[in-house]
Amino acid sequence: MARKSNTITARQRSLVKVAVQSDSKARTQARQQSVSAGRHQPTPVEEELQRSVLQLQSDNAELQAEIDQLAFALRTALDSSLDGSHPADGVDLNRQPPTHHEHLAEHGRTHSHPCPDTSPVAAPVYHEPPSVGQATLSCSVQHPGSICCSKLSSTTDPSGASCSVSLHTTARCTADDATIHRHLAPEELRSLAAQALVSAAHSFSLAAATEYRLKAGPPEAVAARHAEFLTVLERGVVISAEHSAPSQFDHKSYVLTLQDPQTARRVRAIYKPRVFGDAGGWHRTPMEWVAYRLNLLLGLDLVPPVAYRTAPLSLSLSDEEQPLVFQEGAMMLWVEGCNLLKEFPQDSWGVDPEVLQSDTRVLDVLLHNSDRHHGHFLLGPHWALDGMLPVLIDHAASFRKEAVVCMDHENAFGSGPVRCVSASTYLRLRFLDSHSVSQELGQHLSRAEQRALLHRRDYVLRYFDELVAQQGYAATVRE
């Protein structure tokens, strides 16, 4: 018998290589089938990676949909500008964009969207304050021939101990035009992107502060009680009227019974008519309304509901031959059964006495109200909450230029300067911005007075920040 050769031919080596490759492929397929069948347990790293991939896919899908709609709106606006037509109300961003296939077909025909470089104003195309906690995209034309798009996202740690906000802005030319590219070099695009970034950050800040105020606002039942009283104070018909107790400076006011013409509900109110010259600033009745609104902005609810009437009001009094007619004035809820706060022991006030004095001083500093004495602290049944609680009255002397009100001044109870602040008031002060002040108080405060209020807000925040640095957070901030 012939002896077999141990030499491996080239053909045999090729067959072995194919067999090894086939075996390797089979093992890979087996592993994949094993994973898909659930036999492979993913590691924590793999799970985290998978979650990240899914989140990115979701974010990309949402952003792509927004980009498609934005591109469609931009093309519509630009086409209108080029042919001389202008939509009456701007670009309709709610109009449905083309389907995905239609968009791809259109994009295949033209890869660039012509942008007219003759527009005199770089008007915003699409920009709205994003909601907190959502990934959003906003775009604007910062300068003709360019567009800036900002992507903002907010994520919160599951434990609630941290929150991350990221903002990414891209500026690019919107046309393949040599002139535009020459005028908009990278340095110019960078500056335009910076402008858009600041604008997007400001919008987000306003949205976040607004959402905080809504979340931290009064419970529904409390807000409803305020609304009920305000409705009667604003439109109630006078059923009866009488003089209130005379004031030290002879500032006239009247105790009224009002009836809602629709519901027939009746409430007692005190009416302070406005007088010529506002009594040198000591009887400026619109400030009663400002004090009530600012008190709500700070989350205090210490000032009874106030409506400000600007329509003529006729009052028939028993000791007057002719009805008295007033052009405008503050209509304030009369809280029945009130007495001076100082007549009650502090443990019956229903609140922490130090926090009450702190909140009152914060309100008075912001209002620039130096007229706070024992007679303006009352205790009575609260209009929206259960039980007897402190009531603050008489704020008509607010915003007098000559007044001096400081955080470290002595208070009406002689307990010394403010040394604490409630956690709620502290945060509300932090989010008391120019937007909320203008929106809530601008009806009766001038621009200069609004700026002065915000300047005093900064002073109050510095005062409390320094207290925290000196005393520690726990010793300064109360529940």
XYZ file of C-alpha atoms in Angstrom:
479
model
C 0.000 0.000 0.000
C 1.298 3.362 -0.936
C 2.192 5.723 1.933
C -0.077 8.796 2.289
C 1.608 12.141 2.007
C 1.374 14.585 5.006
C 1.787 17.565 2.708
C -1.306 19.876 2.621
C -2.106 21.065 -0.815
C -3.224 24.636 -1.630
C -6.707 23.355 -2.363
C -6.885 21.699 1.060
C -5.728 24.903 2.791
C -8.454 26.806 0.982
C -11.081 24.299 2.113
C -9.886 24.552 5.738
C -10.050 28.372 5.616
C -13.617 28.266 4.284
C -14.593 25.794 6.993
C -13.121 27.995 9.741
C -14.883 31.063 8.383
C -18.163 29.175 8.186
C -17.746 27.940 11.744
C -16.993 31.472 12.981
C -20.028 32.833 11.163
C -22.195 30.081 12.616
C -20.985 30.871 16.153
C -21.713 34.588 15.621
C -25.214 33.804 14.391
C -25.753 31.496 17.335
C -24.725 34.242 19.766
C -27.081 36.695 18.075
C -29.923 34.168 18.207
C -29.105 33.505 21.841
C -29.313 37.219 22.644
C -32.567 37.614 20.724
C -33.991 34.557 22.498
C -33.265 36.172 25.854
C -30.547 33.732 26.972
C -27.926 36.508 27.093
C -28.241 38.842 30.062
C -27.022 42.334 29.077
C -24.564 43.987 31.408
C -25.439 47.316 33.133
C -23.149 49.105 30.695
C -24.975 47.539 27.740
C -28.350 48.475 29.248
C -27.263 52.072 29.779
C -25.914 52.219 26.218
C -29.163 50.827 24.860
C -31.203 53.396 26.804
C -28.989 56.196 25.514
C -29.367 54.996 21.924
C -33.155 54.800 22.258
C -33.296 58.279 23.803
C -31.127 59.711 21.038
C -33.296 58.058 18.405
C -36.408 59.542 20.027
C -34.866 63.015 20.294
C -33.636 62.865 16.710
C -37.068 61.844 15.449
C -38.744 64.740 17.275
C -36.162 67.261 16.147
C -36.279 66.002 12.563
C -40.046 66.514 12.536
C -39.606 70.059 13.853
C -36.863 70.771 11.318
C -39.042 69.469 8.471
C -41.907 71.711 9.547
C -39.591 74.684 10.037
C -37.972 74.191 6.625
C -41.398 74.067 5.013
C -42.453 77.271 6.804
C -39.208 78.986 5.823
C -39.593 78.041 2.172
C -43.152 79.372 2.236
C -42.032 82.652 3.796
C -39.079 83.067 1.466
C -41.126 82.261 -1.624
C -43.691 84.849 -0.519
C -40.943 87.434 -0.040
C -39.449 86.738 -3.454
C -42.716 87.047 -5.352
C -43.709 90.187 -3.430
C -46.576 88.676 -1.459
C -46.725 88.910 2.339
C -49.007 86.732 4.458
C -51.316 88.886 6.568
C -50.367 87.283 9.874
C -46.855 86.029 9.143
C -45.848 82.435 8.647
C -48.374 79.787 9.636
C -46.243 77.339 11.592
C -49.221 75.092 12.241
C -49.587 74.339 8.541
C -48.701 70.735 7.805
C -45.396 70.219 5.962
C -45.048 67.844 3.019
C -44.778 64.138 3.666
C -41.327 62.652 4.136
C -41.211 61.369 0.534
C -42.393 64.705 -0.850
C -39.767 66.503 1.221
C -37.003 64.234 -0.100
C -38.165 64.742 -3.669
C -38.195 68.516 -3.196
C -34.788 68.427 -1.546
C -33.450 66.435 -4.483
C -34.496 69.198 -6.876
C -32.896 72.022 -4.888
C -30.346 71.643 -2.133
C -30.345 75.317 -1.224
C -33.151 77.667 -0.248
C -32.626 81.143 -1.700
C -32.706 83.858 0.931
C -33.255 87.452 -0.182
C -30.453 89.686 1.039
C -32.478 92.876 0.564
C -34.733 92.529 3.601
C -34.436 95.680 5.754
C -35.272 93.870 9.001
C -34.020 90.538 10.314
C -37.435 89.536 11.626
C -37.703 86.352 13.703
C -39.117 83.434 11.781
C -39.946 81.106 14.645
C -39.268 81.582 18.285
C -41.290 80.795 21.374
C -40.303 80.193 25.010
C -39.677 76.474 25.384
C -41.393 74.461 28.063
C -39.262 73.340 30.969
C -38.214 69.704 30.797
C -38.580 69.298 27.044
C -36.098 69.205 24.188
C -37.005 72.084 21.885
C -35.747 73.741 18.735
C -36.133 77.439 17.955
C -34.869 79.268 14.882
C -34.642 82.915 13.923
C -33.220 85.069 11.144
C -30.675 87.130 13.056
C -29.470 88.711 9.799
C -30.603 88.378 6.161
C -28.888 85.454 4.465
C -28.437 83.493 7.681
C -30.431 81.436 10.126
C -29.669 80.541 13.736
C -31.179 77.435 15.313
C -30.927 76.681 19.031
C -31.571 73.279 20.544
C -32.373 73.367 24.258
C -32.856 70.349 26.481
C -33.468 69.942 30.185
C -33.023 66.740 32.160
C -33.596 66.057 35.839
C -31.829 63.481 37.955
C -34.293 60.706 38.986
C -33.453 61.474 42.616
C -34.409 65.118 42.082
C -31.062 66.283 43.443
C -29.800 67.843 40.214
C -30.983 69.304 36.928
C -28.988 69.790 33.745
C -29.822 72.357 31.068
C -27.944 72.414 27.758
C -28.235 74.906 24.918
C -26.617 74.442 21.506
C -26.836 77.130 18.809
C -25.793 76.822 15.159
C -25.607 79.715 12.690
C -25.358 79.054 8.966
C -25.819 80.768 5.625
C -29.107 79.992 3.931
C -28.082 80.514 0.312
C -25.259 79.462 -2.004
C -24.462 83.067 -2.831
C -20.842 84.201 -3.033
C -21.727 87.688 -1.766
C -23.497 86.335 1.312
C -20.631 83.969 2.071
C -18.161 86.834 1.682
C -20.142 89.075 4.039
C -20.868 86.358 6.581
C -17.475 84.969 7.524
C -17.117 82.512 10.431
C -16.498 85.425 12.831
C -19.802 87.053 11.864
C -21.677 83.752 12.081
C -20.174 83.149 15.519
C -21.419 86.540 16.718
C -24.885 85.928 15.275
C -24.984 82.546 16.998
C -24.025 84.215 20.285
C -26.905 86.679 19.930
C -29.350 83.864 19.210
C -27.999 81.848 22.135
C -28.571 84.735 24.556
C -32.098 85.208 23.215
C -32.906 81.501 23.554
C -31.471 81.414 27.081
C -33.558 84.453 28.049
C -36.711 82.849 26.659
C -35.991 79.670 28.588
C -35.377 81.667 31.773
C -38.751 83.396 31.425
C -40.498 80.098 30.729
C -38.823 78.397 33.697
C -39.689 81.250 36.078
C -43.284 81.310 34.846
C -43.616 77.562 35.278
C -42.175 77.827 38.781
C -44.713 80.495 39.748
C -47.566 78.403 38.366
C -46.369 75.317 40.206
C -45.768 77.218 43.446
C -49.053 79.124 43.184
C -51.946 78.768 45.619
C -54.085 75.617 45.674
C -57.053 75.620 43.335
C -59.569 76.180 46.117
C -57.643 79.187 47.461
C -57.304 80.746 43.998
C -61.034 80.218 43.425
C -61.878 82.057 46.652
C -59.749 85.019 45.591
C -61.428 85.050 42.174
C -64.905 85.035 43.743
C -64.155 88.037 45.946
C -62.429 89.938 43.135
C -65.442 89.465 40.867
C -67.779 91.115 43.382
C -65.254 93.852 44.217
C -64.856 94.674 40.519
C -68.479 94.677 39.350
C -70.637 94.609 42.484
C -73.477 97.120 42.821
C -73.473 99.334 45.923
C -76.357 98.338 48.212
C -75.386 100.515 51.166
C -72.612 102.941 52.109
C -71.376 104.581 55.303
C -68.345 106.522 56.483
C -65.476 104.489 57.906
C -63.775 105.514 61.135
C -61.922 108.824 60.621
C -58.198 108.520 60.018
C -55.477 110.528 61.726
C -54.866 112.546 58.551
C -58.519 112.772 57.470
C -58.100 110.446 54.487
C -61.645 109.573 53.456
C -62.817 105.991 53.010
C -66.211 104.294 53.003
C -67.579 100.938 54.136
C -69.853 99.463 51.464
C -72.075 96.479 50.920
C -71.697 95.193 47.358
C -73.930 92.753 45.487
C -72.916 90.803 42.405
C -75.542 91.584 39.715
C -75.325 88.048 38.324
C -75.052 85.820 41.397
C -76.607 88.199 43.990
C -73.727 87.392 46.309
C -72.972 90.142 48.827
C -69.684 91.162 50.416
C -68.551 94.007 52.624
C -65.827 96.253 51.246
C -63.919 99.398 52.073
C -63.607 101.952 49.285
C -60.710 104.427 49.157
C -61.360 107.087 46.504
C -58.376 108.694 44.845
C -57.861 112.362 45.657
C -56.095 115.071 43.698
C -52.359 115.011 44.359
C -52.599 111.711 46.284
C -52.221 113.715 49.520
C -48.549 114.265 48.819
C -48.015 110.549 48.226
C -49.514 109.462 51.552
C -52.867 108.443 50.061
C -52.044 107.024 46.621
C -54.899 104.527 46.365
C -53.615 102.481 43.366
C -50.835 101.274 45.675
C -53.410 99.227 47.612
C -53.908 97.179 44.440
C -50.140 96.973 43.831
C -49.559 95.744 47.405
C -52.171 92.997 46.998
C -50.720 91.807 43.684
C -47.118 91.922 44.909
C -48.117 90.048 48.056
C -49.470 87.254 45.838
C -46.328 87.249 43.669
C -44.347 86.586 46.853
C -46.765 83.816 47.883
C -47.731 85.590 51.132
C -51.545 86.046 51.060
C -51.401 88.517 53.948
C -53.160 91.389 52.122
C -56.945 91.096 51.565
C -58.211 91.027 47.945
C -58.250 94.423 46.190
C -59.838 95.553 42.922
C -59.179 98.954 41.398
C -62.199 100.704 39.894
C -61.748 103.394 37.262
C -65.438 103.964 36.487
C -67.426 106.656 38.325
C -68.978 105.393 41.563
C -71.955 107.104 43.224
C -72.405 106.737 46.997
C -75.576 107.764 48.846
C -74.823 108.515 52.500
C -77.348 109.268 55.239
C -75.596 112.481 56.284
C -75.132 113.817 52.746
C -77.876 115.656 50.845
C -76.484 114.691 47.450
C -74.788 111.460 46.364
C -70.999 111.585 46.339
C -69.470 110.679 42.966
C -65.882 109.438 42.732
C -63.990 108.815 39.502
C -61.699 106.034 40.685
C -60.495 104.259 43.786
C -59.404 101.045 45.496
C -62.132 98.566 46.466
C -60.819 96.300 49.234
C -62.392 93.338 50.970
C -63.561 94.208 54.471
C -62.432 91.404 56.781
C -65.061 91.039 59.501
C -64.084 90.433 63.118
C -60.534 91.804 62.947
C -58.626 93.163 65.930
C -55.127 94.522 66.450
C -52.555 91.744 66.255
C -50.621 93.061 69.263
C -53.627 92.296 71.504
C -53.124 88.551 71.002
C -50.309 86.339 72.339
C -47.833 85.332 69.637
C -48.647 81.628 69.967
C -52.180 82.402 68.720
C -51.082 84.181 65.531
C -51.170 80.976 63.487
C -47.726 81.666 61.973
C -44.103 81.920 63.075
C -43.847 85.511 64.450
C -40.299 85.956 63.109
C -41.311 84.776 59.642
C -44.335 87.109 59.675
C -42.148 90.094 60.559
C -39.605 89.049 57.918
C -42.257 88.678 55.195
C -43.809 92.007 56.157
C -40.458 93.790 56.021
C -39.677 92.242 52.605
C -43.037 93.472 51.290
C -42.534 96.957 52.751
C -38.990 97.301 51.386
C -40.151 96.347 47.890
C -43.134 98.711 48.167
C -40.969 101.432 49.704
C -43.653 101.651 52.413
C -42.445 103.382 55.572
C -45.952 103.584 57.073
C -46.057 100.280 58.971
C -47.086 100.506 62.616
C -49.131 98.446 65.099
C -52.404 99.660 63.633
C -51.649 98.021 60.292
C -51.217 94.514 61.768
C -54.570 92.800 62.372
C -55.733 89.297 63.262
C -58.947 87.997 61.725
C -60.665 85.183 59.813
C -58.758 84.606 56.587
C -60.669 85.124 53.322
C -59.337 81.951 51.658
C -57.798 79.812 54.417
C -59.276 78.339 57.571
C -58.743 79.965 60.952
C -57.610 83.293 62.358
C -54.504 84.642 60.647
C -52.553 87.932 60.422
C -53.869 90.608 58.052
C -51.826 93.512 56.640
C -53.685 96.713 55.730
C -53.107 100.287 54.520
C -50.454 100.468 51.789
C -51.498 103.760 50.176
C -48.249 105.477 51.237
C -46.094 103.127 49.151
C -43.538 104.347 46.577
C -42.999 107.739 48.190
C -39.628 109.018 47.004
C -38.831 110.463 50.433
C -39.341 107.163 52.262
C -36.447 105.165 53.713
C -37.105 101.478 54.429
C -34.253 99.071 55.231
C -34.066 95.395 56.139
C -32.156 96.077 59.371
C -34.553 98.723 60.732
C -36.486 98.038 63.926
C -39.993 96.619 63.403
C -43.340 97.564 64.949
C -42.953 94.919 67.672
C -39.480 95.991 68.785
C -37.920 92.572 68.179
C -34.911 93.835 66.215
C -33.755 93.569 62.594
C -34.805 90.725 60.314
C -32.654 87.628 60.920
C -34.523 84.941 58.945
C -36.565 84.326 55.811
C -39.066 81.687 54.757
C -37.841 79.274 52.074
C -40.820 80.151 49.878
C -40.292 83.922 50.084
C -36.555 83.517 49.435
C -37.166 81.602 46.197
C -40.030 83.862 45.108
C -37.699 86.841 45.455
C -35.112 85.065 43.310
C -37.668 84.603 40.509
C -39.227 88.064 40.789
C -38.047 89.355 37.412
C -38.773 92.348 35.200
C -41.224 90.325 33.104
C -43.432 89.348 36.052
C -43.248 92.825 37.608
C -44.261 94.475 34.331
C -46.991 91.949 33.638
C -48.494 91.927 37.139
C -47.898 95.492 38.367
C -47.349 97.581 35.238
C -50.949 98.809 35.196
C -50.229 101.185 38.103
C -46.425 101.402 38.284
C -44.294 103.491 35.945
C -41.228 101.994 34.259
C -39.011 103.913 36.687
C -40.942 102.527 39.671
C -40.650 99.000 38.300
C -36.887 99.396 37.936
C -36.671 100.786 41.471
C -38.620 97.798 42.805
C -36.219 95.375 41.094
C -33.256 97.316 42.475
C -34.700 96.895 45.988
C -35.259 93.198 45.255
C -31.523 92.870 44.606
C -30.825 94.618 47.907
C -33.131 92.233 49.816
C -31.540 89.175 48.190
C -28.042 90.416 49.068
C -29.187 90.936 52.653
C -30.426 87.351 52.981
C -27.449 85.908 51.077
C -25.123 87.605 53.560
C -27.193 86.288 56.484
C -26.840 82.744 55.124
C -23.073 83.247 54.798
C -22.846 84.517 58.385
C -25.370 82.308 60.198
C -25.631 79.262 57.942
C -28.573 78.111 55.851
C -30.384 76.194 58.605
C -30.279 79.160 60.998
C -31.542 81.612 58.374
C -34.060 79.839 56.127
C -37.315 78.669 57.733
C -40.121 76.485 56.447
